[in-house]
Short mmCIF file of N, CA and C in Angstrom, two decimals:
data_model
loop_
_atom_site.label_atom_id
_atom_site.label_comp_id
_atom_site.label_asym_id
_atom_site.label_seq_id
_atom_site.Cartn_x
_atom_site.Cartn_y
_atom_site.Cartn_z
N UNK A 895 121.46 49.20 79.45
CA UNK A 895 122.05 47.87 79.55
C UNK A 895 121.19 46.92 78.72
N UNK A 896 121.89 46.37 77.57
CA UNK A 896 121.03 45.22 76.91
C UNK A 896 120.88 43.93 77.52
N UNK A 897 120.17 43.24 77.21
CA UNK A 897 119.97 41.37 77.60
C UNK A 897 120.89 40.57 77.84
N UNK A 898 122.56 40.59 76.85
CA UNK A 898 123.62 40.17 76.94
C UNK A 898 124.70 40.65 78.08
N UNK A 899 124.00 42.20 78.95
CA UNK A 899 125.43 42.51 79.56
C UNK A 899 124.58 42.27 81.12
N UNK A 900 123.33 41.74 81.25
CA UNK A 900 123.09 41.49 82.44
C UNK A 900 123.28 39.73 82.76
N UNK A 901 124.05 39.79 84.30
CA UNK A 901 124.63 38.41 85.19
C UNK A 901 123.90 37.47 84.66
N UNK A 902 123.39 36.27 84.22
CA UNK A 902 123.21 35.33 83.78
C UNK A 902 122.11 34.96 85.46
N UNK A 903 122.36 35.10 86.65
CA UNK A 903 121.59 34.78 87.54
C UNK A 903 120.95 35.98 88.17
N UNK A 904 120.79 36.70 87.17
CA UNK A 904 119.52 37.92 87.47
C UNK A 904 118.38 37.99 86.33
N UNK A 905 117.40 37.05 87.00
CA UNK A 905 116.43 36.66 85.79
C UNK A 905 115.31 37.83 85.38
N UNK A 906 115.63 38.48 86.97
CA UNK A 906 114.25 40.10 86.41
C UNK A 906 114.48 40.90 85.78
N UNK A 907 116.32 41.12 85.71
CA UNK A 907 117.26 42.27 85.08
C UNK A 907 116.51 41.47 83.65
N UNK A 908 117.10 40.25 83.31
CA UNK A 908 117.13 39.73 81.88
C UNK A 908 115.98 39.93 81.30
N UNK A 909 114.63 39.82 82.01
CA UNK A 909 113.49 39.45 81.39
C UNK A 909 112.89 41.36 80.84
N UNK A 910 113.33 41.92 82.39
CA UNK A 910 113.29 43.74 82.24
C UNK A 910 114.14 44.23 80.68
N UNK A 911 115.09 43.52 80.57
CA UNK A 911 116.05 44.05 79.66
C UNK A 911 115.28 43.68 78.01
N UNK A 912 115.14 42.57 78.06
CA UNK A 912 114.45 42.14 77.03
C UNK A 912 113.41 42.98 76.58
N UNK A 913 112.30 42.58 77.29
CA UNK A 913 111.25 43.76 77.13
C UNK A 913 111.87 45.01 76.73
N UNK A 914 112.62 45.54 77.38
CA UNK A 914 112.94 46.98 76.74
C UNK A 914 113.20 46.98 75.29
N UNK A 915 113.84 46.06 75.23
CA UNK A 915 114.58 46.37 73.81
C UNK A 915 113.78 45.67 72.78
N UNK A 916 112.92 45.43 73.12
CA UNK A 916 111.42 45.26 72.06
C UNK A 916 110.53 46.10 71.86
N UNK A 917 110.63 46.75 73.07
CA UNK A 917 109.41 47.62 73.04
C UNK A 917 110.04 49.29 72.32
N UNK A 918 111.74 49.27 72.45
CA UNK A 918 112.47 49.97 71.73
C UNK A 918 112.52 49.94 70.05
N UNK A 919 112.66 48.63 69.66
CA UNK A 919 112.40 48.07 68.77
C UNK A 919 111.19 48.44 68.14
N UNK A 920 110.20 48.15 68.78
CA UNK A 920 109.05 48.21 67.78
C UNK A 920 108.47 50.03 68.14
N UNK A 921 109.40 50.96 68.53
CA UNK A 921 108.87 52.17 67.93
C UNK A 921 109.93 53.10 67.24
N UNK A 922 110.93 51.80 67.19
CA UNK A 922 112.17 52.80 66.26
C UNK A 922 111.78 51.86 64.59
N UNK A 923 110.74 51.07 64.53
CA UNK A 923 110.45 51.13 63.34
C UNK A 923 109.45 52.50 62.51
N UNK A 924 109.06 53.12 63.44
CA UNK A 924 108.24 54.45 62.88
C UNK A 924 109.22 55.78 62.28
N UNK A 925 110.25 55.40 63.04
CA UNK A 925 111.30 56.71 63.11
C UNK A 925 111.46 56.96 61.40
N UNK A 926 111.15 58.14 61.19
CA UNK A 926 111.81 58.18 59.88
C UNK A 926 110.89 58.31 58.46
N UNK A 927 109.38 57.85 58.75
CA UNK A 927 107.90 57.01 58.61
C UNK A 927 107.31 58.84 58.14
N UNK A 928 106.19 58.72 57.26
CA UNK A 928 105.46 59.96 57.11
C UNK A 928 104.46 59.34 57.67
N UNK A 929 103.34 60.04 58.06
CA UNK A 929 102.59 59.34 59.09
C UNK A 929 101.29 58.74 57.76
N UNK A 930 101.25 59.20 56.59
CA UNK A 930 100.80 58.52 55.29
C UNK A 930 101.58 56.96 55.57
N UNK A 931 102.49 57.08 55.72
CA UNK A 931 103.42 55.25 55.40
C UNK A 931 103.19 55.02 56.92
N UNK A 932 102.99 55.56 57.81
CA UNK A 932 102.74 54.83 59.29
C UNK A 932 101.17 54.48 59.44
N UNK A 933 100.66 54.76 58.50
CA UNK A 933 98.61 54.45 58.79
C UNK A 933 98.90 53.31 57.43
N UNK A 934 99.88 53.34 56.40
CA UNK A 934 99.27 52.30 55.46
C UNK A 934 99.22 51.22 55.24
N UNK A 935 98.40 50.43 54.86
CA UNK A 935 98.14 49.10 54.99
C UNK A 935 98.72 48.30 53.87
N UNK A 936 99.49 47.39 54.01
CA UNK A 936 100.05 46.18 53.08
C UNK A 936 99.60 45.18 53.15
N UNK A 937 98.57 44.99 54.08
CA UNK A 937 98.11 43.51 53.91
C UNK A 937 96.86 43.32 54.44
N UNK A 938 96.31 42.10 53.74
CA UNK A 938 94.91 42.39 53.70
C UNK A 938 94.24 42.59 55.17
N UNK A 939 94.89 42.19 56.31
CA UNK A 939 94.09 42.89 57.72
C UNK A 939 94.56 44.07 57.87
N UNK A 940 94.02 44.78 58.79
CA UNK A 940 94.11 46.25 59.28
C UNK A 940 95.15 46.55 59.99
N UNK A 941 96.37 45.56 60.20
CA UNK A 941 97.44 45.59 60.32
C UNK A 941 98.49 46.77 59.67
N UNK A 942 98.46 47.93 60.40
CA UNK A 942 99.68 48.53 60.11
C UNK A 942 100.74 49.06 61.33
N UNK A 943 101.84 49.42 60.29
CA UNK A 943 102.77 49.61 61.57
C UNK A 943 102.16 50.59 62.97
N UNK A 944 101.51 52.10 62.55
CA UNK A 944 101.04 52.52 63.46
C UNK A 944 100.10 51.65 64.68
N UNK A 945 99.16 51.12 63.74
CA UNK A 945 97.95 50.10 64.80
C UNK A 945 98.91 49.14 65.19
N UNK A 946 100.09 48.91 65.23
CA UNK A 946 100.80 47.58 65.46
C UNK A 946 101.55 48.36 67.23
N UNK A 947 101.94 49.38 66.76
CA UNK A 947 102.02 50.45 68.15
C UNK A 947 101.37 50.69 68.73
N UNK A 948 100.04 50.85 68.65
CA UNK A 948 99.01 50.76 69.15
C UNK A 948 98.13 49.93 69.90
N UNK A 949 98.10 48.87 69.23
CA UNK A 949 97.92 47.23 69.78
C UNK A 949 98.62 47.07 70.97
N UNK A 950 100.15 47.01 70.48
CA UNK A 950 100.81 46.98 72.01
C UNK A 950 100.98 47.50 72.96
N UNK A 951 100.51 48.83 72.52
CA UNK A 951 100.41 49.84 73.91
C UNK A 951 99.51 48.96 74.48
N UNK A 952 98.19 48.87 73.96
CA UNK A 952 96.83 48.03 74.75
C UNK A 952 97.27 46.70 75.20
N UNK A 953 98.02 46.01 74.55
CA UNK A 953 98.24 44.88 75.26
C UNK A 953 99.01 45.08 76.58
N UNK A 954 100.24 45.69 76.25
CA UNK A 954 101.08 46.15 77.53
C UNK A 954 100.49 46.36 78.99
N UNK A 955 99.14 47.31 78.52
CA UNK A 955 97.95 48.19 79.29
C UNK A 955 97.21 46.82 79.86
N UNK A 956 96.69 45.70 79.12
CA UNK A 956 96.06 44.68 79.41
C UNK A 956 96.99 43.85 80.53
N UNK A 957 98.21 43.80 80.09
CA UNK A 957 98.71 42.74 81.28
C UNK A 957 99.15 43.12 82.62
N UNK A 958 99.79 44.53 82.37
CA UNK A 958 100.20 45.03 83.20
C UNK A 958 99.12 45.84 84.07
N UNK A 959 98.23 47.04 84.24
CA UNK A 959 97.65 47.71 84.65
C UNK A 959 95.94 46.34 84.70
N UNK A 960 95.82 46.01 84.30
CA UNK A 960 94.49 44.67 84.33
C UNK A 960 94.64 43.79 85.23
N UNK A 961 95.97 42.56 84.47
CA UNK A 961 96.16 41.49 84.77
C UNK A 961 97.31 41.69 86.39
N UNK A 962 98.68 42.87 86.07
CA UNK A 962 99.22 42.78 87.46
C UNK A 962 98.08 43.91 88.46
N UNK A 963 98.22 44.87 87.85
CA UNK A 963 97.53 45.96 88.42
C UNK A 963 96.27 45.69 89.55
N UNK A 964 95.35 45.01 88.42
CA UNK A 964 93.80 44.49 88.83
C UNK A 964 92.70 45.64 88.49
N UNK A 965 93.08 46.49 88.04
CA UNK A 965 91.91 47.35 87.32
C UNK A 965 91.57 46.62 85.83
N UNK A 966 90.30 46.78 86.08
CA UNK A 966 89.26 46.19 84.90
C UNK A 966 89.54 46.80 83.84
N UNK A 967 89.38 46.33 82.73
CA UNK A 967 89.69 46.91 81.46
C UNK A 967 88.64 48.25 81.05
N UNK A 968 87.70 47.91 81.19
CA UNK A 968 86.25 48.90 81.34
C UNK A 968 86.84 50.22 81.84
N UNK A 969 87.05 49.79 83.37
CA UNK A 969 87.66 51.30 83.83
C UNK A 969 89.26 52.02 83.36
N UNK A 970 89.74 51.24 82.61
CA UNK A 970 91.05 51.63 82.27
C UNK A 970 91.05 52.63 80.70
N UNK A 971 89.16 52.09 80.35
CA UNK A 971 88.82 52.70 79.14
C UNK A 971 89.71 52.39 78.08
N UNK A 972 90.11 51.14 77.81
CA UNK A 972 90.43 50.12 76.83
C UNK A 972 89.64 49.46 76.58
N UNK A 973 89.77 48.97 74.97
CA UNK A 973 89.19 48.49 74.52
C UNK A 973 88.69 46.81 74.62
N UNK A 974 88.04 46.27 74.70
CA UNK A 974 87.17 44.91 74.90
C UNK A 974 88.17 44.13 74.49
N UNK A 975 88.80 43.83 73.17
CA UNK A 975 89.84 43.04 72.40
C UNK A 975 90.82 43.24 71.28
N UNK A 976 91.43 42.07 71.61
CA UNK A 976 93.00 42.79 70.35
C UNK A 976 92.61 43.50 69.29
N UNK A 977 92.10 42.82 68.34
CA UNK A 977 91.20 42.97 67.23
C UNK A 977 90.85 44.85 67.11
N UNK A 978 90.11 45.19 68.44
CA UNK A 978 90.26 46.38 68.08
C UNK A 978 91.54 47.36 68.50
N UNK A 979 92.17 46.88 69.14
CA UNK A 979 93.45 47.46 69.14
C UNK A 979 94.19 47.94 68.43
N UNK A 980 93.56 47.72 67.34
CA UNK A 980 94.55 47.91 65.86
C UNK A 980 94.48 48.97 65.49
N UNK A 981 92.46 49.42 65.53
CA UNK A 981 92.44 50.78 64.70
C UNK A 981 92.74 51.74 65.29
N UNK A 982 92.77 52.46 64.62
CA UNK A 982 93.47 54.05 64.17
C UNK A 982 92.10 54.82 64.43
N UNK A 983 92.10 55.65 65.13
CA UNK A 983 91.89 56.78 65.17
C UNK A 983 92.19 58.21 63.98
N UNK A 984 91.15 58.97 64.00
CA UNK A 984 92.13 59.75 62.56
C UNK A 984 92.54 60.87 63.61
N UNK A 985 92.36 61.08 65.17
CA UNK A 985 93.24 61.86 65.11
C UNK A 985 94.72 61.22 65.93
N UNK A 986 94.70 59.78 65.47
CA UNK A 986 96.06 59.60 66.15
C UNK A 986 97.28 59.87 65.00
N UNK A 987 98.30 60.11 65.81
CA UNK A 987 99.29 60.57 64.46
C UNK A 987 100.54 59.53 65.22
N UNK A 988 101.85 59.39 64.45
CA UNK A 988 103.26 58.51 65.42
C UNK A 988 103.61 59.46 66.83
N UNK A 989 103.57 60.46 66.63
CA UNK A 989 103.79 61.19 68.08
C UNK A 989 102.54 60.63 69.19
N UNK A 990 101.40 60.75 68.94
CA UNK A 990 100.47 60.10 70.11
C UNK A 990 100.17 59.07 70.24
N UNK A 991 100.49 58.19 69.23
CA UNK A 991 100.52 56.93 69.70
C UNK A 991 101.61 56.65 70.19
N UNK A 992 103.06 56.89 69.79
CA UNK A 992 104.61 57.04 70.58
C UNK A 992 104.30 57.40 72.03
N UNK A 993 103.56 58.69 72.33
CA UNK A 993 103.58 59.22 73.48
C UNK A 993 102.79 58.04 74.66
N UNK A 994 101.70 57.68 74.13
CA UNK A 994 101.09 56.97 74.48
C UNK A 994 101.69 55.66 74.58
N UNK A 995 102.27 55.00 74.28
CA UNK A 995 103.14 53.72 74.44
C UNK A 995 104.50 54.06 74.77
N UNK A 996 105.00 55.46 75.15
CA UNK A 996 106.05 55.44 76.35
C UNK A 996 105.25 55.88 77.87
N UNK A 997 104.18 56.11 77.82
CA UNK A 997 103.33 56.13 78.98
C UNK A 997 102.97 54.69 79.50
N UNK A 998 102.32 53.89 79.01
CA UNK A 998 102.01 52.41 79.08
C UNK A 998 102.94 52.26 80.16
N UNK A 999 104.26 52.04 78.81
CA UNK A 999 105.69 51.46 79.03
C UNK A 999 105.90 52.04 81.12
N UNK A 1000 106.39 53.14 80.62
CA UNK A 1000 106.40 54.01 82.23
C UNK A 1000 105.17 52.93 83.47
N UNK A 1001 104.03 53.32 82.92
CA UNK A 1001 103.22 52.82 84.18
C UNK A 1001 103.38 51.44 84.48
N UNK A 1002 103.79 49.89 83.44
CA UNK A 1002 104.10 48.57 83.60
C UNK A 1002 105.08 48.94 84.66
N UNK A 1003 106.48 49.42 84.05
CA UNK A 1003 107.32 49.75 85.33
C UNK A 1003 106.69 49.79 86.46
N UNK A 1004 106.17 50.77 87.32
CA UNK A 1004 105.82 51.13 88.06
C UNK A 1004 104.32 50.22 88.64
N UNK A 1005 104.06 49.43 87.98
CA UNK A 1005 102.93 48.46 88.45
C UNK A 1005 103.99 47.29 88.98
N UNK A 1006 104.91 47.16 88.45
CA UNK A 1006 105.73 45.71 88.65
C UNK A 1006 106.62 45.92 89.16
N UNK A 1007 107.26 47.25 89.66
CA UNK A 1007 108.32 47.56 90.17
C UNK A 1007 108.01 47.17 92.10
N UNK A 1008 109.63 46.33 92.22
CA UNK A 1008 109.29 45.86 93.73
C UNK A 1008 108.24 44.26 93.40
N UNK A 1009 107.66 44.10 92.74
CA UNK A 1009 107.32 42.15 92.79
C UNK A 1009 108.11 41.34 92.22
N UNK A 1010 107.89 40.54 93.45
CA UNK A 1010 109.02 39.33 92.57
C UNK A 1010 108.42 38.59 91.76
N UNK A 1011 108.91 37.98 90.61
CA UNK A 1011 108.93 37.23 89.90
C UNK A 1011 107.74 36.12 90.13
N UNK A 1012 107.78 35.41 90.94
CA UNK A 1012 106.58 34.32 91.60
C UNK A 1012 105.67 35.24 92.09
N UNK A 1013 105.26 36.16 92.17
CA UNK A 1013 103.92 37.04 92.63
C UNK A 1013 103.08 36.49 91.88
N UNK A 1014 102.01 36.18 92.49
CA UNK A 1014 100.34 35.80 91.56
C UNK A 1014 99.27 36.80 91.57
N UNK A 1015 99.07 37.14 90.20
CA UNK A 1015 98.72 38.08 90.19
C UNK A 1015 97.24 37.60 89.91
N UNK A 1016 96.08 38.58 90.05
CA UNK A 1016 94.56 37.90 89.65
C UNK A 1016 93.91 38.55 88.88
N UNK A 1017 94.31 39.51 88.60
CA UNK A 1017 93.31 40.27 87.00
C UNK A 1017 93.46 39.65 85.99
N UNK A 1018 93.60 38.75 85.95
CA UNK A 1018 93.67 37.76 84.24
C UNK A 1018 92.13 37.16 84.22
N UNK A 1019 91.78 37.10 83.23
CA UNK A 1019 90.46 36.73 83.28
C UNK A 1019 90.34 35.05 83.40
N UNK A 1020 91.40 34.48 82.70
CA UNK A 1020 91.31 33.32 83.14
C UNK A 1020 91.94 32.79 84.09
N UNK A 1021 92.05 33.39 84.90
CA UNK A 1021 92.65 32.92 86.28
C UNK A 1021 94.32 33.59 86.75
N UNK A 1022 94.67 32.97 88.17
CA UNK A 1022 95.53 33.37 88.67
C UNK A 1022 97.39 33.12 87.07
N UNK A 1023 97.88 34.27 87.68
CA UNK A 1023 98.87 33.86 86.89
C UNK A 1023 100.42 34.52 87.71
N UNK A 1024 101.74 34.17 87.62
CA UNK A 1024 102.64 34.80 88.23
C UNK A 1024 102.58 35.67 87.60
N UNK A 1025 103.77 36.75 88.27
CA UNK A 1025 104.63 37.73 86.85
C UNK A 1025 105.26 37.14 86.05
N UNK A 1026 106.43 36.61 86.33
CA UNK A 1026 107.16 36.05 85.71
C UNK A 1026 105.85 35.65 84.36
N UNK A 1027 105.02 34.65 84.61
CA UNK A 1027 104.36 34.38 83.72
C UNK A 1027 103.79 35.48 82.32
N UNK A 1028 103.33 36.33 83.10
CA UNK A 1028 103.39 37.83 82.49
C UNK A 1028 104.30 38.67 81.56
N UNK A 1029 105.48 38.56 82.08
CA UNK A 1029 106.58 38.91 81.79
C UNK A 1029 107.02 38.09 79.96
N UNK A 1030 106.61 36.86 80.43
CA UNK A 1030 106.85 36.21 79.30
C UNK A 1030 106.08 36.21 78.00
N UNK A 1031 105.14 36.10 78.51
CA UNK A 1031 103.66 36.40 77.66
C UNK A 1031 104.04 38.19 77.08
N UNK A 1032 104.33 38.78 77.95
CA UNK A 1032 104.70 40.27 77.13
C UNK A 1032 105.87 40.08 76.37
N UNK A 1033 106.86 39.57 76.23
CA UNK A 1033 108.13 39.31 75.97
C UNK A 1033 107.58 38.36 74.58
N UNK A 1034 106.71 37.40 74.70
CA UNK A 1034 106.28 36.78 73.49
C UNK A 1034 105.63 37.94 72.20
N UNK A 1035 104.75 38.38 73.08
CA UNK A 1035 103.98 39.43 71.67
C UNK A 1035 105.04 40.43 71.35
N UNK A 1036 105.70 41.20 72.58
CA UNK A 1036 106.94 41.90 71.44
C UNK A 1036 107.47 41.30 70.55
N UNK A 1037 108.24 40.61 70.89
CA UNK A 1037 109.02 39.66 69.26
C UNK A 1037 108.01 39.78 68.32
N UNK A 1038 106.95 39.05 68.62
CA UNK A 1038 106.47 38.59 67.75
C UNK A 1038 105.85 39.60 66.52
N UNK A 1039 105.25 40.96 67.27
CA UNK A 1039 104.91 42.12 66.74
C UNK A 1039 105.95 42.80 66.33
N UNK A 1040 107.18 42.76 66.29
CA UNK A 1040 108.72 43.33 65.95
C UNK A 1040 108.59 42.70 64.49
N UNK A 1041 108.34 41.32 64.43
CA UNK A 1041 108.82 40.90 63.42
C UNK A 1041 107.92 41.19 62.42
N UNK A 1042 106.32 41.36 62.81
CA UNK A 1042 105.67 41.82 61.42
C UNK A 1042 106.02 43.21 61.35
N UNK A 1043 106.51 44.46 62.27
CA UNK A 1043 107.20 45.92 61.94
C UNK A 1043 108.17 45.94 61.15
N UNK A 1044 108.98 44.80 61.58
CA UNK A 1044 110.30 45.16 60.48
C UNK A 1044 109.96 44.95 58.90
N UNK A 1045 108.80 43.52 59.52
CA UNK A 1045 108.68 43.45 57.57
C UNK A 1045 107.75 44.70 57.02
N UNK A 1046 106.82 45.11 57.67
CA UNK A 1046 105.92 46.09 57.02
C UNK A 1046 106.72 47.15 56.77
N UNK A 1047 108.08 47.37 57.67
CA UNK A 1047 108.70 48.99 57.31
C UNK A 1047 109.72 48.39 55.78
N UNK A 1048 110.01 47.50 56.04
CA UNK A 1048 110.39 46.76 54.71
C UNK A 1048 109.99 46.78 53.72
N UNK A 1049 109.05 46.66 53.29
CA UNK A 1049 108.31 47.02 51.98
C UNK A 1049 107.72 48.31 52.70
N UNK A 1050 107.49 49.11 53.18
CA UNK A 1050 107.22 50.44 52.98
C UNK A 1050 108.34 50.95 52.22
N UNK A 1051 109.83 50.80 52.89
CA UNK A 1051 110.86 51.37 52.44
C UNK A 1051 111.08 51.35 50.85
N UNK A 1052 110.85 49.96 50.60
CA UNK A 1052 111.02 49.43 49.22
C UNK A 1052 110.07 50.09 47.80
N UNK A 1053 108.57 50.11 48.57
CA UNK A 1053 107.50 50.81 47.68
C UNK A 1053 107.68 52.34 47.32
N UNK A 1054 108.36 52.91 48.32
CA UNK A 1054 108.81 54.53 48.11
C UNK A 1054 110.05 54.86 47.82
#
């Protein structure tokens, strides 16, 4: 079910739906990708599509399993900050980082599944925050990371 076919006064369906189809989004830009054009870099930060999958797995991991969850980042054995979220590993390839960010994906479910919306959650480092609040804040960096995937698979496509 996409964003458009859920009731207009079901705001968890809408916000659930959304998210999906971003987080769909940003790994059906790999599909298709040699994992040479999924590690390569177009621009001058370490920004590539793979680390861009990657990133968001960790962020996902940060809000959800940290911030709703309440396990520390330390013990979740993530990394300190975005920044390093990016790199690559040489033995990550699109299948383990894929695998790994439909795992994330799976466990957010299941951290948030059953809270409502106004729940305050306290693993945020800077303080109390709802879900809903959460929700949005995840819903912001998808887009926002969609839109540098599409352009990077964009000129990948174009350069080969």
């Amino acid at each position: 079910m996409g964003p458009f076919d859920v009731p207009l006064d079901d705001e968890r369906t809408q916000l659930d739906a959304f998210v999906e189809e971003y987080r769909d989004a940003l790994e059906a830009t790999l599909v298709g990708l040699t994992e040479e054009q999924a590690r390569r870099r177009l621009v001058p930060s370490a920004t590539t599509l793979l680390g861009l999958l990657k990133h968001v797995t960790w962020m996902q991991r940060v809000w959800f399993e940290e911030c709703v969850g309440g396990t520390p980042r330390q013990e979740l054995g993530l990394v300190r900050n975005p920044d390093e979220s990016f790199r690559l590993a040489d033995d990550d390839t699109v299948a383990s980082v894929a695998a790994a960010h439909r795992k994330a994906c799976a466990t957010a479910r299941t951290v948030a599944a059953g809270l409502p919306l106004d729940t305050v959650v306290t693993g945020h480092r800077a303080g109390p925050r709802t879900l809903r609040w959460v929700y949005v804040q995840v819903l912001r960096e998808l887009a926002h990371h969609c839109g540098h995937a599409d352009i990077l698979r964009e000129q990948l496509l174009a350069a080969d």
